[in-house]
Coordinates of C-alpha atoms in Angstrom, one line a residue:
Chain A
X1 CA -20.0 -2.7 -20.3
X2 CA -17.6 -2.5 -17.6
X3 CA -14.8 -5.0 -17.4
X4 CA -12.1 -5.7 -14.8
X5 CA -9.0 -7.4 -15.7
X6 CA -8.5 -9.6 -12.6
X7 CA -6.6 -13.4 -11.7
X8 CA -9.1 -15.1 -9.8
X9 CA -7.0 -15.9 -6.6
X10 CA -5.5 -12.3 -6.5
X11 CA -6.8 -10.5 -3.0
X12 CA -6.3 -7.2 -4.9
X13 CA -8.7 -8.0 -7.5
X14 CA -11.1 -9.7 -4.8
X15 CA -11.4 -6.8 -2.9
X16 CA -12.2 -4.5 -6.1
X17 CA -14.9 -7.6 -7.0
X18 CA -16.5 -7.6 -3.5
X19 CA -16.6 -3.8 -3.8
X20 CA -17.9 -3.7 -7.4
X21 CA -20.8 -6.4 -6.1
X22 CA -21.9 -5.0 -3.1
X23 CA -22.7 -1.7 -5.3
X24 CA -24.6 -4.3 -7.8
X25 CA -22.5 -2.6 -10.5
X26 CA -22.0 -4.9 -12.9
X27 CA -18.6 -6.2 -14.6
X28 CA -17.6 -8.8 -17.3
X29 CA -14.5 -10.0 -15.4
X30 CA -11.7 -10.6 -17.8
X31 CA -8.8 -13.0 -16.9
X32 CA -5.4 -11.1 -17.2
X33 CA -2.3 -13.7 -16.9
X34 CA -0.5 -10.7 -15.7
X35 CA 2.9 -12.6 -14.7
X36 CA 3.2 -12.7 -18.4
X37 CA 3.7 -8.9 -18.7
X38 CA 2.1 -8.6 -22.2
X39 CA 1.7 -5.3 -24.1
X40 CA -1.5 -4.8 -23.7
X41 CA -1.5 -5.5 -20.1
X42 CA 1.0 -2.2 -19.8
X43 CA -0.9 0.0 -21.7
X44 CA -3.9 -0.1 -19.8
X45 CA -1.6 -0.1 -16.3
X46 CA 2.0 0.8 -16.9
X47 CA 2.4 -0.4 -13.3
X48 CA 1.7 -4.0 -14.4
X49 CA -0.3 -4.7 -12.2
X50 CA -4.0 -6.1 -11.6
X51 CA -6.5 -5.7 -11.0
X52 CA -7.7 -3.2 -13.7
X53 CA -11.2 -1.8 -14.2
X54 CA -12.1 -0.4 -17.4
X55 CA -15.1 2.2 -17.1
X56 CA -16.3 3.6 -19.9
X57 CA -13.3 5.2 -21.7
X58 CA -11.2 5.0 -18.6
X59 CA -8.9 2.8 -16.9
X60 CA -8.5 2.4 -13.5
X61 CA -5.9 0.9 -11.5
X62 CA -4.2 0.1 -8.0
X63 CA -7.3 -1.8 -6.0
X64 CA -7.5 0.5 -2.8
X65 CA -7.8 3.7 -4.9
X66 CA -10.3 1.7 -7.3
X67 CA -12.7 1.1 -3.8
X68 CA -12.2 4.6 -2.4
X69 CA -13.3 6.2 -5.9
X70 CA -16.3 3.5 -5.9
X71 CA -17.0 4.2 -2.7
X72 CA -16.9 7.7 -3.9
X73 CA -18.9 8.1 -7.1
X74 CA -21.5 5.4 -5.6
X75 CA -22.0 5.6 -2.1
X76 CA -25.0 3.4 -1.2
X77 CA -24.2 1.3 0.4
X78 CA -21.2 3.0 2.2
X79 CA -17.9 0.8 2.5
X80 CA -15.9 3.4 4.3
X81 CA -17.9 5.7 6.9
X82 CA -18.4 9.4 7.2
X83 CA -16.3 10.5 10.4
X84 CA -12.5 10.9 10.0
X85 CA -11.6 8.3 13.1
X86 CA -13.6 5.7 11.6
X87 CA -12.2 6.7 8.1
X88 CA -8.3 6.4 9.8
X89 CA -9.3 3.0 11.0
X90 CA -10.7 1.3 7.7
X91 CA -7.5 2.4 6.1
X92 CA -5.4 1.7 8.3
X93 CA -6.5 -2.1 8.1
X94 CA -6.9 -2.0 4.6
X95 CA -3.2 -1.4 5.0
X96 CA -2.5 -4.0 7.4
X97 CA -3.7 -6.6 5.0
X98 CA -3.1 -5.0 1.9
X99 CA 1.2 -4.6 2.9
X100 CA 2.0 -6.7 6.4
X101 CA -0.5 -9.6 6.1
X102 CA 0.2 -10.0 2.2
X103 CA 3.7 -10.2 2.6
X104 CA 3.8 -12.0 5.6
X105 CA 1.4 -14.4 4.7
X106 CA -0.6 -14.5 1.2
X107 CA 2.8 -14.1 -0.2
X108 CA 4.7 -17.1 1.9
X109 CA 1.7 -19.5 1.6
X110 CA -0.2 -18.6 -1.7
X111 CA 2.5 -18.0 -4.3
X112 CA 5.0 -20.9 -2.6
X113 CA 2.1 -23.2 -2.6
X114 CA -0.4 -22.3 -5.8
X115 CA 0.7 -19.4 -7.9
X116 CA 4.4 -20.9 -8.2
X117 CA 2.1 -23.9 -10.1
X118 CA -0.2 -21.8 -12.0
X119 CA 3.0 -19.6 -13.3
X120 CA 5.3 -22.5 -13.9
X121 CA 7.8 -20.7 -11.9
X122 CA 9.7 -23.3 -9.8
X123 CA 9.0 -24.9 -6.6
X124 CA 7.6 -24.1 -3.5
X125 CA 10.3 -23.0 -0.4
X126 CA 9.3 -25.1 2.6
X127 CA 11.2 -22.2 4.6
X128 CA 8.7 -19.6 3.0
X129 CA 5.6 -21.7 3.6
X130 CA 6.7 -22.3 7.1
X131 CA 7.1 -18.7 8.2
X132 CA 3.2 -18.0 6.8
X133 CA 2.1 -21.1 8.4
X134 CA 3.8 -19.2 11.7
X135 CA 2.7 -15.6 11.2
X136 CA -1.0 -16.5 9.8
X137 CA -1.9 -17.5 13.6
X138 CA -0.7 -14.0 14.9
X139 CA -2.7 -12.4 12.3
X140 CA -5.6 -14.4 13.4
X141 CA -5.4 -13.3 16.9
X142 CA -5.3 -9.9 16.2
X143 CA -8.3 -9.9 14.2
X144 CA -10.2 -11.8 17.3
X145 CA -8.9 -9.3 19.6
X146 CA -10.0 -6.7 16.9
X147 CA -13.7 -8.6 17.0
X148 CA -13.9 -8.8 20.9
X149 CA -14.6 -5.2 20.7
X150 CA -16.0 -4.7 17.6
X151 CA -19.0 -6.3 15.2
X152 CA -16.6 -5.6 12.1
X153 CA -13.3 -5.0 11.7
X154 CA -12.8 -1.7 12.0
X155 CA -16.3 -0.8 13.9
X156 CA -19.7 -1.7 14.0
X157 CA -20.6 -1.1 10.7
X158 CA -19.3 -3.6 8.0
X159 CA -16.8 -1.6 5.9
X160 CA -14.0 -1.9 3.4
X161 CA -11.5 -3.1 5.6
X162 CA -13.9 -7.0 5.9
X163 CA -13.4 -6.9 2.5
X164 CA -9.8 -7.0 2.3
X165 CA -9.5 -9.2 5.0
X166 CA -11.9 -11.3 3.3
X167 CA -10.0 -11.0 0.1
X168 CA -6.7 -12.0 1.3
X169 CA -8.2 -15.0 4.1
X170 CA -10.8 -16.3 0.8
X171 CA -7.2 -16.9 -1.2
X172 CA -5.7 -18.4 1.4
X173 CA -8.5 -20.9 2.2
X174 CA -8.8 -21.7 -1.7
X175 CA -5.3 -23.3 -0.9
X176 CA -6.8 -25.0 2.3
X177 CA -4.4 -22.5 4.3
X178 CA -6.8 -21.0 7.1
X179 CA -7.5 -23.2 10.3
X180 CA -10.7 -21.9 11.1
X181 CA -10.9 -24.0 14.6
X182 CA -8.0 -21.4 15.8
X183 CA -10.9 -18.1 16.6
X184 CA -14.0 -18.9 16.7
X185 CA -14.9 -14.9 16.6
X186 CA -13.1 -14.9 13.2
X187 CA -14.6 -18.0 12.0
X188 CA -18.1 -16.6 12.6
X189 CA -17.2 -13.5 10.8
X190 CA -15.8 -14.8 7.7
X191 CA -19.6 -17.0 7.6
X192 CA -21.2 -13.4 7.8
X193 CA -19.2 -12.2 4.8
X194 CA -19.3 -15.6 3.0
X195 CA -22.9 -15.5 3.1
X196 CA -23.2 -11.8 1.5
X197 CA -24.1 -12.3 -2.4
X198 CA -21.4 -10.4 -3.0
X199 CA -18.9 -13.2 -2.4
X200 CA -21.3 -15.6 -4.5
X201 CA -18.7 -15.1 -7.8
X202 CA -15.4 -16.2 -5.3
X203 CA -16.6 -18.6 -4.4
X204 CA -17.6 -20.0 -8.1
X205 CA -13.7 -19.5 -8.7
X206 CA -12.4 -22.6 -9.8
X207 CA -8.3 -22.7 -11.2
X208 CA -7.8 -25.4 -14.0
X209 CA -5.4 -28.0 -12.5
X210 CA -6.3 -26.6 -8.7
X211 CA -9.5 -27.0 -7.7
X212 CA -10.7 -25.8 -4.5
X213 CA -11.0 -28.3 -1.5
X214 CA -14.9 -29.1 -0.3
X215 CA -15.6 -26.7 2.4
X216 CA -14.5 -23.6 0.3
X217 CA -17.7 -22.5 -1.3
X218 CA -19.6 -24.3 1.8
X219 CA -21.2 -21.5 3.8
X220 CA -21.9 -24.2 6.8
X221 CA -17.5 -24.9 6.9
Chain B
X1 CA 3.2 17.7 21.8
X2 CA 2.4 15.7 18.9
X3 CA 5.4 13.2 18.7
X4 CA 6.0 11.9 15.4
X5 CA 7.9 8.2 15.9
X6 CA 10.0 8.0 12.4
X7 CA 13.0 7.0 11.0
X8 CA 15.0 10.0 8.5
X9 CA 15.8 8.0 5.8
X10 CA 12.2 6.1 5.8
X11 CA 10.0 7.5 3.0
X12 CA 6.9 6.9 4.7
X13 CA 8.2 8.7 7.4
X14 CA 9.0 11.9 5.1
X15 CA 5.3 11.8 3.5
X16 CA 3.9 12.4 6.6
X17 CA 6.5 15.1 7.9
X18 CA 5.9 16.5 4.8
X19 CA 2.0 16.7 5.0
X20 CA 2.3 18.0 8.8
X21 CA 4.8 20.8 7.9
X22 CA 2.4 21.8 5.0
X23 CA -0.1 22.1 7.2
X24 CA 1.7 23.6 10.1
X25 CA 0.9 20.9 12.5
X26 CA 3.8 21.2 15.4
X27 CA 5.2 17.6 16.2
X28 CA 8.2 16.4 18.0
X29 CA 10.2 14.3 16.0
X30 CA 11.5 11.2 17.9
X31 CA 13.6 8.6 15.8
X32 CA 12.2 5.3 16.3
X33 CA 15.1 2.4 15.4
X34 CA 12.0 0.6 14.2
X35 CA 14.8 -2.9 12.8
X36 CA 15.1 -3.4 16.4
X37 CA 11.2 -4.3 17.0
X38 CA 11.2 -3.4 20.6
X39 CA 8.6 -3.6 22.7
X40 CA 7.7 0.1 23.2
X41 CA 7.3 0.2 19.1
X42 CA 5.0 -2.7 19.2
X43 CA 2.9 -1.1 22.3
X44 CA 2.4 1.9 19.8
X45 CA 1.9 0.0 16.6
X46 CA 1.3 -3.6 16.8
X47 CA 2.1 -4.2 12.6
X48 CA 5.5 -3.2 14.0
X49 CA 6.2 -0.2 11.7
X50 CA 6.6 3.8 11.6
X51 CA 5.9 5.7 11.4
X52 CA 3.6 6.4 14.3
X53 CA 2.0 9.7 15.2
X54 CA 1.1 10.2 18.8
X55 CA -1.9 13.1 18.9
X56 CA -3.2 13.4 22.3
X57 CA -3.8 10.0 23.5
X58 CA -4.6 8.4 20.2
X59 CA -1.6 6.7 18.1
X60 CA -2.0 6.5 14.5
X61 CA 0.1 3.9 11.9
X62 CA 0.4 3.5 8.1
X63 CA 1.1 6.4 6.8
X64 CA -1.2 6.5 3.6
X65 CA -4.0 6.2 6.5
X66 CA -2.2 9.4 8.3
X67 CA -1.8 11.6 5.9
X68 CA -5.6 11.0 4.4
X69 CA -6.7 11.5 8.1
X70 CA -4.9 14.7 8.3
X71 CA -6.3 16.2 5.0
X72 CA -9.5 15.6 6.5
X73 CA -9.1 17.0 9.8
X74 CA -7.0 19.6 8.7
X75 CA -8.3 20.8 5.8
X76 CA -5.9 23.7 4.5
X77 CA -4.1 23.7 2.7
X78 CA -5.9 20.9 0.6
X79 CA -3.2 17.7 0.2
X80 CA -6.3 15.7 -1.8
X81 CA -8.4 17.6 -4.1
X82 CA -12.3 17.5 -4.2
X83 CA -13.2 16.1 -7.5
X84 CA -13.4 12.0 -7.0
X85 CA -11.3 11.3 -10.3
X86 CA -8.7 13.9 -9.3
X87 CA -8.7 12.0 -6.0
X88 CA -8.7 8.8 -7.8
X89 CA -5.4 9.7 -9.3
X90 CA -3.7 10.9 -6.0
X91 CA -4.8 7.6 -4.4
X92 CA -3.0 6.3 -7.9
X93 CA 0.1 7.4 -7.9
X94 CA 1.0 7.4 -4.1
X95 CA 0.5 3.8 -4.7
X96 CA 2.8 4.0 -7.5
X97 CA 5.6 5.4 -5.5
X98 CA 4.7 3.7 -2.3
X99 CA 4.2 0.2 -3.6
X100 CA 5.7 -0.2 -6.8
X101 CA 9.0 2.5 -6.8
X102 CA 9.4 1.6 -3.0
X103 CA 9.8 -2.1 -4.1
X104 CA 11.5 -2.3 -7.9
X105 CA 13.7 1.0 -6.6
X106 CA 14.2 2.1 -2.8
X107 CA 14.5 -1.3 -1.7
X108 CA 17.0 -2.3 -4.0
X109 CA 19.1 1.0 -3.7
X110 CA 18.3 2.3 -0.5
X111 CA 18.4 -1.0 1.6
X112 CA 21.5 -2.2 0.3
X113 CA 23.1 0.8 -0.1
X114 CA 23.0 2.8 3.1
X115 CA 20.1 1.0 5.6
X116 CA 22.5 -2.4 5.3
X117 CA 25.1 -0.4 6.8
X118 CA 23.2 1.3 9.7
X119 CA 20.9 -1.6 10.7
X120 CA 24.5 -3.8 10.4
X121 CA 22.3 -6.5 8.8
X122 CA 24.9 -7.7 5.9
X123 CA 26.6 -6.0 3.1
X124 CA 25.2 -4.5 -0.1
X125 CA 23.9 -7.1 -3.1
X126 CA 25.3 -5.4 -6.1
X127 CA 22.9 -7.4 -8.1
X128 CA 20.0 -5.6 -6.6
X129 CA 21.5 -2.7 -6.6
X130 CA 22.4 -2.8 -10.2
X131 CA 18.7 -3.7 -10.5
X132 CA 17.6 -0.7 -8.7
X133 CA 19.8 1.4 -10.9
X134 CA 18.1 0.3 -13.9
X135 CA 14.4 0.8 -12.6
X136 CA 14.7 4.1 -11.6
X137 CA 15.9 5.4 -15.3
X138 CA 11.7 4.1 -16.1
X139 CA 10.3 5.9 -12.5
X140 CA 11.9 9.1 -14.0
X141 CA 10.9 8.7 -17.2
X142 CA 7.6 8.2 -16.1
X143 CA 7.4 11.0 -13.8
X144 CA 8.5 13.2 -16.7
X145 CA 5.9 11.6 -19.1
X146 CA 3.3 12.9 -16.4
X147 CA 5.1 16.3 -16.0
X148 CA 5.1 17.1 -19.9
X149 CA 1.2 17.1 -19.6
X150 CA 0.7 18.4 -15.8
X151 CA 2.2 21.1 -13.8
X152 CA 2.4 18.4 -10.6
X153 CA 2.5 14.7 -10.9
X154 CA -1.1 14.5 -10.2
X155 CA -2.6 17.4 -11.6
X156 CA -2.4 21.3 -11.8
X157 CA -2.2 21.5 -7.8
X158 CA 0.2 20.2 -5.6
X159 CA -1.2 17.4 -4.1
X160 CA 0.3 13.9 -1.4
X161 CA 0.8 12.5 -4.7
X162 CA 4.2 14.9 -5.0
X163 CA 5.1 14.4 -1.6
X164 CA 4.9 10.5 -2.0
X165 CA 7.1 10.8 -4.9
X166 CA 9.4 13.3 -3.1
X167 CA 9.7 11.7 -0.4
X168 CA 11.6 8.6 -1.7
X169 CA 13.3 10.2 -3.9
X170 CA 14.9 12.7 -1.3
X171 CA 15.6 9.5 0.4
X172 CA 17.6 8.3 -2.9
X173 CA 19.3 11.1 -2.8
X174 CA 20.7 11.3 0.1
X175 CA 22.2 8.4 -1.3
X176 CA 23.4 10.2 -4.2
X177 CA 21.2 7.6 -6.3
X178 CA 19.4 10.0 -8.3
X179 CA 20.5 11.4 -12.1
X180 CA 19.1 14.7 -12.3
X181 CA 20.1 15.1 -15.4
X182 CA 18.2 12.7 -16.8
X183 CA 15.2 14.4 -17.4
X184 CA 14.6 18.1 -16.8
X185 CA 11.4 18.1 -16.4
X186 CA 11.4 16.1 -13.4
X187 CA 14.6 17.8 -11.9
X188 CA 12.7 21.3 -11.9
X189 CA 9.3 19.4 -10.5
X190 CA 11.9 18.4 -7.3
X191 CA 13.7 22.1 -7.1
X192 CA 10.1 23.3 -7.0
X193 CA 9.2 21.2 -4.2
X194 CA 12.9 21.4 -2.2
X195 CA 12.8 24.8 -2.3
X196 CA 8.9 25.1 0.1
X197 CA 9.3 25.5 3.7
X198 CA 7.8 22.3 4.5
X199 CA 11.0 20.6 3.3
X200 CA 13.4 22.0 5.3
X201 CA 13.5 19.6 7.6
X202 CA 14.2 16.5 5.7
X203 CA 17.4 18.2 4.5
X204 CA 19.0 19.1 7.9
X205 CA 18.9 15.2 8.0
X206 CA 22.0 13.8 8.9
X207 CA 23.1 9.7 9.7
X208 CA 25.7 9.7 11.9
X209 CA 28.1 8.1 9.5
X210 CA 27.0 8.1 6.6
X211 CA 26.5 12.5 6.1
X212 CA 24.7 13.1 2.9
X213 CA 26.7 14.3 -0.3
X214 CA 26.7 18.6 -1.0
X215 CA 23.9 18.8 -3.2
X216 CA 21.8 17.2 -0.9
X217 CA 20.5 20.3 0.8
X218 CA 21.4 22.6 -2.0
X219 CA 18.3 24.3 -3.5
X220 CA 20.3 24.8 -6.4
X221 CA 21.3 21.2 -7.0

């Protein structure tokens, strides 16, 4: 059986999951506490890091080269496309969200407000969850702008890049950190991608202590 | 002209001079002082980073998105090898480097050391430097962990992986931040790749200011 170590409100390991379901290939998911830096966390990753999926004998890590070898070895259906322009552009969103919007704003709002609980490590920094509060609406813009001329993302065709958008904006509203009202072209995209089975397991997340507010898992938000 | 917007000292930058020089792609270098966020960067690249390559009329950002775009389109010599778990472990370790080295070590050594002092933004934290020191020691282990059992850090070929990897640490060491004597192994995996023609350009870099130590451009550091 395959098996992904994953924390339920890490985007990195929602993208892999989102991936992993929309290729119906199926995965005991396996809660790693990987602030906790155990042993057996390192030898499967010596990065550290999460997510992890174990596949047969091997071990895979680091989520965007996890999707491009899924994407790979099963292609149906297709997350990133066939032509090299539209290639450029799925990755180079994946990396938007992946580096600028995590640290700009999963990281500011997220960890200050949720994951600094969950760890036990201090407080949250008003200053920190400020400056997300501030650069989430830019990021929101751009992806409108993005979906005035587009269906998806990063082209007509839905493709990796929704999925780590998804993945970072699905953490975010777990911690009721998305105003939806802002775009309505984003608001109706994230209730396409909601509605996929896919994101049927996300939205069953549920964090002891934390539980999600009401219109999370609501597909009519 | 192909116009490459970069910074010298940024290793993103260098992975993607590197892959264009491997592949004989001419491109005009122009340095972009991207701290300043100016308006003409932002026009280019709205996340607000380099580098940026300008190819005819299109402008391309993040460079893990670049160079994959110029394997493709450019297929020789071959930066990304065929097989999808060789590719897997490409995608793997330029990750490594780019996410997890660039944060635990360039940031911590390269920042404070040298980038401080040409953005003028402060003085250098000796705690994070100090910090930086001690990571790296694990990076080169690491690196020579994968070198006992490969002849490149990927695999038998030469892939991005290497140039990833290369790329910061030719940044570190124009810093004079790297012990080659710590491990062999990975001091003859970096003479190997200093010594291609593709390199040539990153060590005619030169700061005003701040001039690199002697062994810096020295194939026979």
């Amino acid at each position: 059986m395959n098996r992904l170590f994953h924390f339920a409100l890490s985007p990195f390991c929602r993208k892999v999951r989102l991936t992993l379901a929309e290729k119906r290939i199926e995965v005991e998911l396996v809660e790693e506490r990987y602030w906790e830096q155990n042993q057996e966390l390192l030898r499967r990753n010596p990065a550290g890091k999460i997510p992890v999926l174990k596949m047969g004998d091997r071990m895979f890590s680091e989520s965007q080269a996890i999707c491009e070898y899924l994407d790979e070895v099963f292609p149906e259906p297709a997350l990133i496309p066939r032509d090299a322009l539209k290639r450029y552009e799925v990755r180079r969103l994946c990396s938007w969200f992946d580096d600028k919007f995590h640290r700009e704003v999963t990281c500011n709002l997220l960890h200050e407000r949720l994951m600094k609980k969950v760890t036990k490590q201090g407080y949250p920094d008003g200053k920190r969850i400020r400056e997300g509060a501030a650069q989430i609406k830019y990021h929101l813009d751009y992806m409108a702008w993005l979906l005035e001329q587009r269906r998806w993302l990063a082209g007509d065709q839905m493709t990796l890049a929704d999925f780590a958008a998804a993945a970072h904006l699905s953490c975010l509203d777990y911690a009721s950190d998305v105003d939806w009202d802002r775009q309505p072209l984003v608001k109706d995209w994230y209730a396409k991608i909601k509605s996929r089975p896919s994101f049927r397991s996300l939205l069953a997340d549920q964090i002891p202590g934390s539980p999600p507010p009401l219109h999370y898992a609501d597909l009519d938000f």
